[in-house]
Coordinates of C-alpha atoms and ligand atoms in Angstrom, one line a residue:
X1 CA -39.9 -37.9 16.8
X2 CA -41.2 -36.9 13.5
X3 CA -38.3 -38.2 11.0
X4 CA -39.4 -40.6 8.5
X5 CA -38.0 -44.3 9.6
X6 CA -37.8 -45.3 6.1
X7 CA -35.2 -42.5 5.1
X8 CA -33.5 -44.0 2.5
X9 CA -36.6 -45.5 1.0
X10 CA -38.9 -43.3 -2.5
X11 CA -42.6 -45.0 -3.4
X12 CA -41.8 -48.3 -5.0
X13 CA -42.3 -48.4 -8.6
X14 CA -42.7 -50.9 -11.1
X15 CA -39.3 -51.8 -12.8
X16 CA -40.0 -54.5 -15.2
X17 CA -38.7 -58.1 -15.0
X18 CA -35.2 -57.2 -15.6
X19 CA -34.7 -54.4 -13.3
X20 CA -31.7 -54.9 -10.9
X21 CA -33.0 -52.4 -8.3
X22 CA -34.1 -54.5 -4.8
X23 CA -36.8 -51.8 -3.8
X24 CA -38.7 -52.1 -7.3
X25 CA -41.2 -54.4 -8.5
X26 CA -40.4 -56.7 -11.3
X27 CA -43.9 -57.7 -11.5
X28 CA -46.0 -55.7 -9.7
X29 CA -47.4 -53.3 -12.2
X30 CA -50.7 -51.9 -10.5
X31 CA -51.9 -50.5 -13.9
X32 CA -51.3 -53.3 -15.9
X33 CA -55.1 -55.2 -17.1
X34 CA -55.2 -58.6 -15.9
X35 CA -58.7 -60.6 -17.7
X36 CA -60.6 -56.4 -17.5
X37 CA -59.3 -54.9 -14.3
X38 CA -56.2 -53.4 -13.6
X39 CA -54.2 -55.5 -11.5
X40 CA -54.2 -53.7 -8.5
X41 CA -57.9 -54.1 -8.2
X42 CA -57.5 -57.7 -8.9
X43 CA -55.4 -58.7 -6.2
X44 CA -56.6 -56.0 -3.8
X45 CA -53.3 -56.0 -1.1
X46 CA -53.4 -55.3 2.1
X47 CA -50.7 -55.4 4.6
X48 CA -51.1 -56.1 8.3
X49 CA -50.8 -54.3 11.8
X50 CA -50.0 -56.9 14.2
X51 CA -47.2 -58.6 12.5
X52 CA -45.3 -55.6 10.7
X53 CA -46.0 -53.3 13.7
X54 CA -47.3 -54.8 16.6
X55 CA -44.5 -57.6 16.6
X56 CA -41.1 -57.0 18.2
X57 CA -39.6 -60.3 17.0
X58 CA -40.1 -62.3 20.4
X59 CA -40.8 -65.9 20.5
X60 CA -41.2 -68.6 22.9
X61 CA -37.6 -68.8 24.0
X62 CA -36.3 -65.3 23.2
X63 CA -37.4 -61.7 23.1
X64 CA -38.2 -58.9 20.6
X65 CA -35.3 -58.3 17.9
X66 CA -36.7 -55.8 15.9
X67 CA -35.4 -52.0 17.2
X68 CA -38.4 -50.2 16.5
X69 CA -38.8 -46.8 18.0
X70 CA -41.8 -47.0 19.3
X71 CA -41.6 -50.1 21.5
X72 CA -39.0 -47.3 23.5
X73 CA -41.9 -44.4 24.0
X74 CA -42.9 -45.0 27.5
X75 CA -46.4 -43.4 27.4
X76 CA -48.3 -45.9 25.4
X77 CA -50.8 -43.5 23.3
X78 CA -48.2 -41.8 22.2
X79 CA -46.4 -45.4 21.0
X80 CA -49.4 -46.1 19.2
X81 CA -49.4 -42.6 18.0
X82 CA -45.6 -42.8 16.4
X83 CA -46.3 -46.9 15.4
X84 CA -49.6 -45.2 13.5
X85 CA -47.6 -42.9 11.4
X86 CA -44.3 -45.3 10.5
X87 CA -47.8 -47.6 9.6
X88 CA -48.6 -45.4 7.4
X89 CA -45.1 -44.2 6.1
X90 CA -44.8 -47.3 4.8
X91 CA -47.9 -48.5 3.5
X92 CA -47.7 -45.1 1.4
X93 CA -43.7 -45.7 0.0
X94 CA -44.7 -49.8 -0.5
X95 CA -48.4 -48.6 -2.5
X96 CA -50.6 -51.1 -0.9
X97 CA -54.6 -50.0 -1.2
X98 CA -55.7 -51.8 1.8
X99 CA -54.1 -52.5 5.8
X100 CA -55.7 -54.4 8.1
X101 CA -55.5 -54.4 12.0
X102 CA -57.0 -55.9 15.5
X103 CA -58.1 -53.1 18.1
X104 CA -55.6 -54.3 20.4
X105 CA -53.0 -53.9 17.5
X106 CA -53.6 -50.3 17.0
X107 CA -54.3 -48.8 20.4
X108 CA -53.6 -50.3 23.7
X109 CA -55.7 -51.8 25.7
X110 CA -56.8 -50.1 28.9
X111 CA -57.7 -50.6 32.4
X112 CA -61.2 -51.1 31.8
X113 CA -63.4 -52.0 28.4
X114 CA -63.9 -48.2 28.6
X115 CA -60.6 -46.9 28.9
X116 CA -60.1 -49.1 25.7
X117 CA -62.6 -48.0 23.7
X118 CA -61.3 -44.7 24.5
X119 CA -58.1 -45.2 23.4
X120 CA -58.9 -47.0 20.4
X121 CA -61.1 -43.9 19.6
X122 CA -57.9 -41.6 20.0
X123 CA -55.7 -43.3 17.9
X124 CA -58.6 -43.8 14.9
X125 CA -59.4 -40.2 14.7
X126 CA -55.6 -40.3 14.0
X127 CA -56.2 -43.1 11.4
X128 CA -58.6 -41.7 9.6
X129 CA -56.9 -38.2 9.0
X130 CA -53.9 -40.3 7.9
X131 CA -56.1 -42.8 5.5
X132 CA -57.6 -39.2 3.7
X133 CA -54.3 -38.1 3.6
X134 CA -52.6 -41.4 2.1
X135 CA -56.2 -42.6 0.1
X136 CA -54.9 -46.3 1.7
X137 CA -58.3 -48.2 2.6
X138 CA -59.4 -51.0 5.4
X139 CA -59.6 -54.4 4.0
X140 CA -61.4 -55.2 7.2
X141 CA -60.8 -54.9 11.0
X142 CA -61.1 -57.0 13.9
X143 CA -60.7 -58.1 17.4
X144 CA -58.3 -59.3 19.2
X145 CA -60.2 -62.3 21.7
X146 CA -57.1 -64.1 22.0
X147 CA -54.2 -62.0 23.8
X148 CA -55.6 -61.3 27.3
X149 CA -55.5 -63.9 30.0
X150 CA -59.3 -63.4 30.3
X151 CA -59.9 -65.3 26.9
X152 CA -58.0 -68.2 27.8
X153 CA -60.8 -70.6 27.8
X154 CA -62.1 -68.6 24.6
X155 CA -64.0 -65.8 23.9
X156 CA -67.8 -66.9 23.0
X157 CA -67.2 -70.6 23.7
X158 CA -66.0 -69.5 27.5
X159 CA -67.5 -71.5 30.2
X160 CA -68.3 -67.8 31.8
X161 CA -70.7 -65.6 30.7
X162 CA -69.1 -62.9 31.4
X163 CA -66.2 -63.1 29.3
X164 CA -69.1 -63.8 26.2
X165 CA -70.2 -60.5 27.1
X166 CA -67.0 -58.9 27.7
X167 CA -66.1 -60.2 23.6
X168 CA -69.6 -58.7 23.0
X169 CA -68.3 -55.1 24.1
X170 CA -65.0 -55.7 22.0
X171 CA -66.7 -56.6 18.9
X172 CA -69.3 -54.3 19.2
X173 CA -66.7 -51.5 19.2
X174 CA -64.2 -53.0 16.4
X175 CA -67.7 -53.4 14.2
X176 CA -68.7 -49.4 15.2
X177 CA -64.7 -48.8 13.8
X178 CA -64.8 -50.4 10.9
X179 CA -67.9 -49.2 9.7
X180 CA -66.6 -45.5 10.5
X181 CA -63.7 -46.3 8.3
X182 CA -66.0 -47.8 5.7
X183 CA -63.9 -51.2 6.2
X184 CA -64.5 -53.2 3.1
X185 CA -65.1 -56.6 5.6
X186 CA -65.2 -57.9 8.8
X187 CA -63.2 -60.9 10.2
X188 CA -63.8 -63.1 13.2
X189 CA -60.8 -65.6 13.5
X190 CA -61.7 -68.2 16.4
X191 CA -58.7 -67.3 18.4
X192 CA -59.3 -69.4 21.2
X193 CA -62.3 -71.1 20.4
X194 CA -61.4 -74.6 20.7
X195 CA -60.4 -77.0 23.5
X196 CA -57.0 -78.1 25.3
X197 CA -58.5 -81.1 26.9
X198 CA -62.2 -83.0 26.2
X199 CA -62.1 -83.8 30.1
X200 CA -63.1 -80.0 30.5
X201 CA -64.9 -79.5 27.9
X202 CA -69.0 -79.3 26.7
X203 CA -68.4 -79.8 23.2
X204 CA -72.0 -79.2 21.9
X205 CA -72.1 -76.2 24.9
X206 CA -69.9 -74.3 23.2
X207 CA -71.0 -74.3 19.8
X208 CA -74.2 -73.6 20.2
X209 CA -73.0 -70.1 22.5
X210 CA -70.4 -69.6 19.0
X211 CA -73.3 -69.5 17.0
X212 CA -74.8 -67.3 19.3
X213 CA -72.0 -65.3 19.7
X214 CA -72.3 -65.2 15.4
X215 CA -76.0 -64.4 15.1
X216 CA -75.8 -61.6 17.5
X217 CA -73.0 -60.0 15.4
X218 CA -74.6 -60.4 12.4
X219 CA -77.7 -58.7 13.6
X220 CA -75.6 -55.6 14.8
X221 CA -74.0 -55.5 11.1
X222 CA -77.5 -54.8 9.9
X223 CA -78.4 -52.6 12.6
X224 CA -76.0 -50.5 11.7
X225 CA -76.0 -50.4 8.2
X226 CA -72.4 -52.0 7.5
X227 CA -72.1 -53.4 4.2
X228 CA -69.1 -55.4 4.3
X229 CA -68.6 -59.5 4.4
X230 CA -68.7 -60.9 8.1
X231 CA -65.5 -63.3 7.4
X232 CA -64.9 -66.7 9.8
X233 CA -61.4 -67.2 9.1
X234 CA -60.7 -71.6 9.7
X235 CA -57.6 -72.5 11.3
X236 CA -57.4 -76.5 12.7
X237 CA -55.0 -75.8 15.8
X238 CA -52.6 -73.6 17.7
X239 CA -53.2 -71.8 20.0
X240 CA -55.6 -74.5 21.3
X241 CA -55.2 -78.5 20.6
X242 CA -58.5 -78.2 18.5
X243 CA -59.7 -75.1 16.5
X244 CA -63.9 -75.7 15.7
X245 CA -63.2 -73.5 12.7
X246 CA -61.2 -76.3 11.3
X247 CA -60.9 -75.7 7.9
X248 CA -63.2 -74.5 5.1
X249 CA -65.7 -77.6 5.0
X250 CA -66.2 -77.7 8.8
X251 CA -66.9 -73.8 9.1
X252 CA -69.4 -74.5 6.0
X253 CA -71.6 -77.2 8.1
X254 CA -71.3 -75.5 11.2
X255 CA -72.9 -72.6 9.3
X256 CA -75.7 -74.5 7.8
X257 CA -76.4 -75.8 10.9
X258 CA -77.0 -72.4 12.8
X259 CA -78.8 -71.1 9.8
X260 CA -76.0 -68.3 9.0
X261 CA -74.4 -69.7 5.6
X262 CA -76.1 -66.9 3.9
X263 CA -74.6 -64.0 6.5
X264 CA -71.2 -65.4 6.5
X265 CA -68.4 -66.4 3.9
X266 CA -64.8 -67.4 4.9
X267 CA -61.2 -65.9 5.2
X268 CA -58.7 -68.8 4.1
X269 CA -55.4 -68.1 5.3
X270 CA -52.6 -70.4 3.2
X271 CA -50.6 -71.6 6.4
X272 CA -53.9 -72.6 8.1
X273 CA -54.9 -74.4 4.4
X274 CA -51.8 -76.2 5.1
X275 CA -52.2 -77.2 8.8
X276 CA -55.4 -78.5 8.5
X277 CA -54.2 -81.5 6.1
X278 CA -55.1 -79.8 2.6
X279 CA -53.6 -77.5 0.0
X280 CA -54.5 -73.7 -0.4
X281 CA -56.0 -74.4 -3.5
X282 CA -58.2 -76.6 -2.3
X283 CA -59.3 -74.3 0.9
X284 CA -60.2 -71.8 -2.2
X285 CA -61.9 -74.4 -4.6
X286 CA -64.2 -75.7 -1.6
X287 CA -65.3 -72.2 -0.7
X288 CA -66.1 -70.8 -4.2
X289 CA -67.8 -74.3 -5.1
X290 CA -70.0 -73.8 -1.8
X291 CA -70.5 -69.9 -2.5
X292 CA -68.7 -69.0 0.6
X293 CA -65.1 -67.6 -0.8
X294 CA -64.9 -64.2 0.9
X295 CA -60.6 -63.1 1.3
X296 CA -57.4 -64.8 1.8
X297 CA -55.0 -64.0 4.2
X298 CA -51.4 -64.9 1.9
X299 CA -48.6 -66.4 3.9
X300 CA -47.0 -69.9 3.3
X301 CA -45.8 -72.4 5.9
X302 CA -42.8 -74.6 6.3
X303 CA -43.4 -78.3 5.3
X304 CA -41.0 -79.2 8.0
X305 CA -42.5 -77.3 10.5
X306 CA -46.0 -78.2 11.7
X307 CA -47.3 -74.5 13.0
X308 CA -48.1 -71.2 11.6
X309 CA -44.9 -69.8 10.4
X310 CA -46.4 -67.0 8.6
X311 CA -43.6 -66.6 6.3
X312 CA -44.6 -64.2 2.9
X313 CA -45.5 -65.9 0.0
X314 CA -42.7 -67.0 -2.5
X315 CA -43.9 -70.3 -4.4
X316 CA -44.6 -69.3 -7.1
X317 CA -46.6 -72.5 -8.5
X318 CA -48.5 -72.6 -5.7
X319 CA -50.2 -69.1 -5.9
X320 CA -50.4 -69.4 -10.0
X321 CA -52.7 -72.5 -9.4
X322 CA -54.2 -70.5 -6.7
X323 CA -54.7 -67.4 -8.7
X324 CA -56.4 -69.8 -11.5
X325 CA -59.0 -71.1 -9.2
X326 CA -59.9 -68.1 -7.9
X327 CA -60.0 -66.0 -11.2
X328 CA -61.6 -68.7 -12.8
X329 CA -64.8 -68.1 -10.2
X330 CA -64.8 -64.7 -10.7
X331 CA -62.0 -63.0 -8.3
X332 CA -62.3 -60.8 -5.2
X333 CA -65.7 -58.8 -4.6
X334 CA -65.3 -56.9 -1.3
X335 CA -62.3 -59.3 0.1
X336 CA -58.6 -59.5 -1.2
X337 CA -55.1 -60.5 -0.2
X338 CA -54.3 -59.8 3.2
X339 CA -50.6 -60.2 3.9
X340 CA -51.0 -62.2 7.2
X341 CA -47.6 -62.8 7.2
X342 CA -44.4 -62.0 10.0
X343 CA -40.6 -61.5 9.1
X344 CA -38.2 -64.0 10.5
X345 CA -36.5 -62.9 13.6
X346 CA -33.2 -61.7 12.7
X347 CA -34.2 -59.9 10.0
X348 CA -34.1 -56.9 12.0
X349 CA -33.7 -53.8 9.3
X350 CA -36.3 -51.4 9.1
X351 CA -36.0 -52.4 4.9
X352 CA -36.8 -55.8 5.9
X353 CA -39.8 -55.4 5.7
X354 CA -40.1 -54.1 2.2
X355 CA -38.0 -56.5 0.9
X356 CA -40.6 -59.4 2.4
X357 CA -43.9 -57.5 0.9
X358 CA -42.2 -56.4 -2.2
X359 CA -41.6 -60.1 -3.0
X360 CA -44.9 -61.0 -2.1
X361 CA -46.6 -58.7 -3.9
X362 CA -44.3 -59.9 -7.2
X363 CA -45.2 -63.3 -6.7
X364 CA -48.9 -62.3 -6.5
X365 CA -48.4 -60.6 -9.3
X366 CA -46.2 -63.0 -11.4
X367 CA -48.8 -66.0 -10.0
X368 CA -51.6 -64.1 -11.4
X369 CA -49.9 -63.3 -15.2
X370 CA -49.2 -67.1 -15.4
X371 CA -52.8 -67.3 -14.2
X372 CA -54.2 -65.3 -17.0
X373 CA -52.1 -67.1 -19.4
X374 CA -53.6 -70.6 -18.4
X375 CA -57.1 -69.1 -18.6
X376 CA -56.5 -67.7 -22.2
X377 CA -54.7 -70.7 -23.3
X378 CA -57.8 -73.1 -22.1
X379 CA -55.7 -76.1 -22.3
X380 CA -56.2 -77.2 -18.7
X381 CA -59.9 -76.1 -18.3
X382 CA -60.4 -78.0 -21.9
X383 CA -58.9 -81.5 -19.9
X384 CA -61.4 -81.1 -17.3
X385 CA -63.9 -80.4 -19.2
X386 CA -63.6 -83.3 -22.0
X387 CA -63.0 -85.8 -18.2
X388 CA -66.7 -85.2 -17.4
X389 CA -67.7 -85.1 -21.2
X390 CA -70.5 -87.7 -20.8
X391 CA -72.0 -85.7 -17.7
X392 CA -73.9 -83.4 -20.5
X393 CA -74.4 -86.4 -22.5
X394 CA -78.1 -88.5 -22.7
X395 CA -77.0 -90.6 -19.6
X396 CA -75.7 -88.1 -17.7
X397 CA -78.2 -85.8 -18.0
X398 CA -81.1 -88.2 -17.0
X399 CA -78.8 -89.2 -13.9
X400 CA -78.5 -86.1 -12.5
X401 CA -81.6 -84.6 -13.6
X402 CA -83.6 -87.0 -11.6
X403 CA -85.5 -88.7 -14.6
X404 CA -84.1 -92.0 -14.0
X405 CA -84.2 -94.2 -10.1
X406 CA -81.8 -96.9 -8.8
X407 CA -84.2 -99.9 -10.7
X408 CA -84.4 -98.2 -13.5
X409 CA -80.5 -97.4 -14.4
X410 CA -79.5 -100.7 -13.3
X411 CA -82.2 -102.3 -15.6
X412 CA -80.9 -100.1 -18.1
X413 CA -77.1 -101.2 -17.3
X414 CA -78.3 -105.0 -17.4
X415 CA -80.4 -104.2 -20.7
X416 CA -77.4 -102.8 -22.6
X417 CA -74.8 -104.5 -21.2
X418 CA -73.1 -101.4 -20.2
X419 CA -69.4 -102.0 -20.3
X420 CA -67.0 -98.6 -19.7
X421 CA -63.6 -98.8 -20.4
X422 CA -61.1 -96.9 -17.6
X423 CA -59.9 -93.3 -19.5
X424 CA -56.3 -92.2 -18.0
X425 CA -56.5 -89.1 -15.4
X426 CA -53.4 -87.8 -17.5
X427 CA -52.0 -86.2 -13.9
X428 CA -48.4 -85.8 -15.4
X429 CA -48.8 -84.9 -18.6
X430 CA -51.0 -82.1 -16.9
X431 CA -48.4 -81.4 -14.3
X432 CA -45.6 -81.2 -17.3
X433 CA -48.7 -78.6 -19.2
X434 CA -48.9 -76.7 -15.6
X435 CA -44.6 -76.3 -15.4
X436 CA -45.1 -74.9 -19.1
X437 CA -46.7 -71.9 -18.0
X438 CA -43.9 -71.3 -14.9
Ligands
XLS501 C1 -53.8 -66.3 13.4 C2 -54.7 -65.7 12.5 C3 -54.9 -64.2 12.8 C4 -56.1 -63.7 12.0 C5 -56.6 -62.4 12.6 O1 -53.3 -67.4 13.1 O2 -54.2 -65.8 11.2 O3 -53.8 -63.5 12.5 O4 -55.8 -63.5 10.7 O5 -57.1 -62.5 13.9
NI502 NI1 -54.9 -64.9 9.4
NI503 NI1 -52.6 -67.5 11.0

């Protein structure tokens, strides 16, 4: 039971571009500065529990794929036990800081809330001997309110109390966790908080007991001292018909409205940017415009597909233009890229699963060097810039700084016969500029 089920596989290293070698990165170099911190630090990788380890390849139609050894132990501590250390195997030989991981993920779930909590307790006494042994980190922790049959009309936005209370003992716990592993954040991804049908469903009911549910976790964070971002992570659908943590924007007023936009900031997972009708650039650029950017969970979708495919991350365009937003508003404090992201189903090799997260983490890597180059070279922050030129001009300025009202500007308009002349929005010769740096 104790062989290594990565054999074959040394500590991935950092090749260079032209290495040949598929368990190296070409790009990935952890040392390497990127705009004053070493890159490692800027994109702050994490890779997750449920879908490298918790998933045995099943879906709707067909089961598990993947022959991993501890689906096969019987006793399921001791599954969890031999899952924790191939976790860890790997996270160690693939050099990623951070993990992250649901309770139900790690340990299983147990006849009653206290048999769980037991259990989780077990197997994170086992954790945190193997995260002192390995110096990998928690990106943040959660719970899972989603799985059992009990949250199928939601967790906080149940139409029974007692399920509220029964998430209220889950979360409770996963918060107690991750503060003893001095998690770097917290995330609360609305599973099941959402509707099937309006014919059932109090609308207005339900998100007043979310924000509820919210305040009452937020005032246990201070209780016990944890330092960490509490992350809402917005997804618009699936599993239910309507998600309320829609997308970035709709979190944001749902926020204000229960007074918690100062206690919470926002997860933005690529695949959900995407199935909620925007681009993950934009998901990022609303958040850090609003001062609610918090982490990113990295996967991409399939434009054919209309669900969560969580596949890893390969465009590279996509996370360059990404990587330029974010750097551009200052980059990761506590949060970072969480590799929310599944193999496909027949790929069924243990290596597998380096191959996906070694060419994620390139692409990060790569996305972000391109990144740095477009924020050195200026040439695209320069075209914005000179497009609201006239903002910081005399007009401008009066505008926004409130010197001037409706009767006055259009008095003004009529008395100078203001007359602007359209200015081109140049999109292709900035899309040609933006393949430049590819
Ligand atoms: C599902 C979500 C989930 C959260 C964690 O779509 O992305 O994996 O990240 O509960
Ligand atoms: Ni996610
Ligand atoms: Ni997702």
């Amino acid at each position: 039971m104790s062989q290594s089920f990565f054999p074959g596989v040394e500590r991935i290293r950092y090749e260079g571009p032209n290495s040949e070698n598929p368990l190296a990165f070409r790009y990935y170099d952890p040392n390497r500065m990127v705009l004053g911190k070493r890159l490692e630090e800027q994109l702050r990788v994490a890779v997750c529990y449920w879908h490298s380890f918790a998933w045995p390849g099943s879906d709707i139609f067909g089961h598990g794929t993947f022959d991993r050894p501890w689906f096969k132990v019987s006793n399921p501590l001791e599954a969890a036990e031999l899952k924790l250390k191939t976790a860890f195997e790997f996270f160690e030989k693939l050099g990623s800081p951070y993990f992250t991981f649901h309770d139900r993920d790690i340990a299983p779930e147990g006849a009653t809330l206290r048999e769980s909590h037991d259990n989780l307790d077990r197997i994170i006494e086992k954790a945190q001997a193997e995260m002192q042994r390995t110096s990998v980190k928690l990106l943040w922790g959660t719970a899972n309110l989603f799985s059992h049959p009990r949250y199928m009309g939601g967790a906080a936005t149940n139409p029974d109390p007692e399920v509220f209370a029964y998430a209220a003992g889950q979360v409770r716990k996963m918060l107690d966790v991750t503060h003893q592993l001095a998690g770097a954040n917290y995330v609360l991804w609305g599973g099941r908080e959402g509707y099937e049908t309006l014919l059932n469903t109090d609308m207005k009911r339900e998100a007043d007991q979310l924000a509820r549910f919210l305040s009452m976790v937020c005032e246990y964070k201070h209780k016990i001292g944890f330092k960490g971002l509490l992350l809402i992570e917005p997804k618009p659908k699936e599993p239910t018909k309507h998600q309320y943590d829609f997308d970035t924007a709709t979190v944001y007023a749902f926020l204000q409205r229960y007074r918690l936009d100062k206690e919470y900031k926002v997860n933005i997972e690529a695949n959900h940017a995407i199935l909620s009708g925007h681009s993950f650039q934009h998901e990022v650029a609303y958040a850090l415009g609003n001062g609610i950017f918090g982490s990113l969970d990295m996967n991409r979708g399939d434009d054919l597909l209309g669900w969560d495919t969580d596949q890893f991350p390969n465009d590279l365009q996509e996370i360059a233009l990404v990587m330029h937003t974010l750097l551009k508003g200052g980059g990761f404090s506590s949060g970072g890229m969480n590799f929310d992201a599944k193999l496909r189903r027949q790929s069924s090799d243990p290596n597998d699963l380096f191959h996906a997260h070694i060419g994620g983490m390139d692409t990060l890597a790569r996305g972000t060097l391109i990144a740095e180059q477009m924020i050195q070279d200026g040439k695209l922050d320069r075209a914005v810039e000179e497009r609201y030129a006239g903002w910081r001009g005399e007009l401008g300025e009066s505008i926004l700084g409130g010197r001037v009202s409706l009767a006055e500007l259009a008095d003004q308009a009529l008395a100078k016969g203001i007359d602007p002349k359209p200015r081109s929005g140049r999109q292709e010769y900035l899309e040609n500029l933006v393949n430049r740096y590819l």
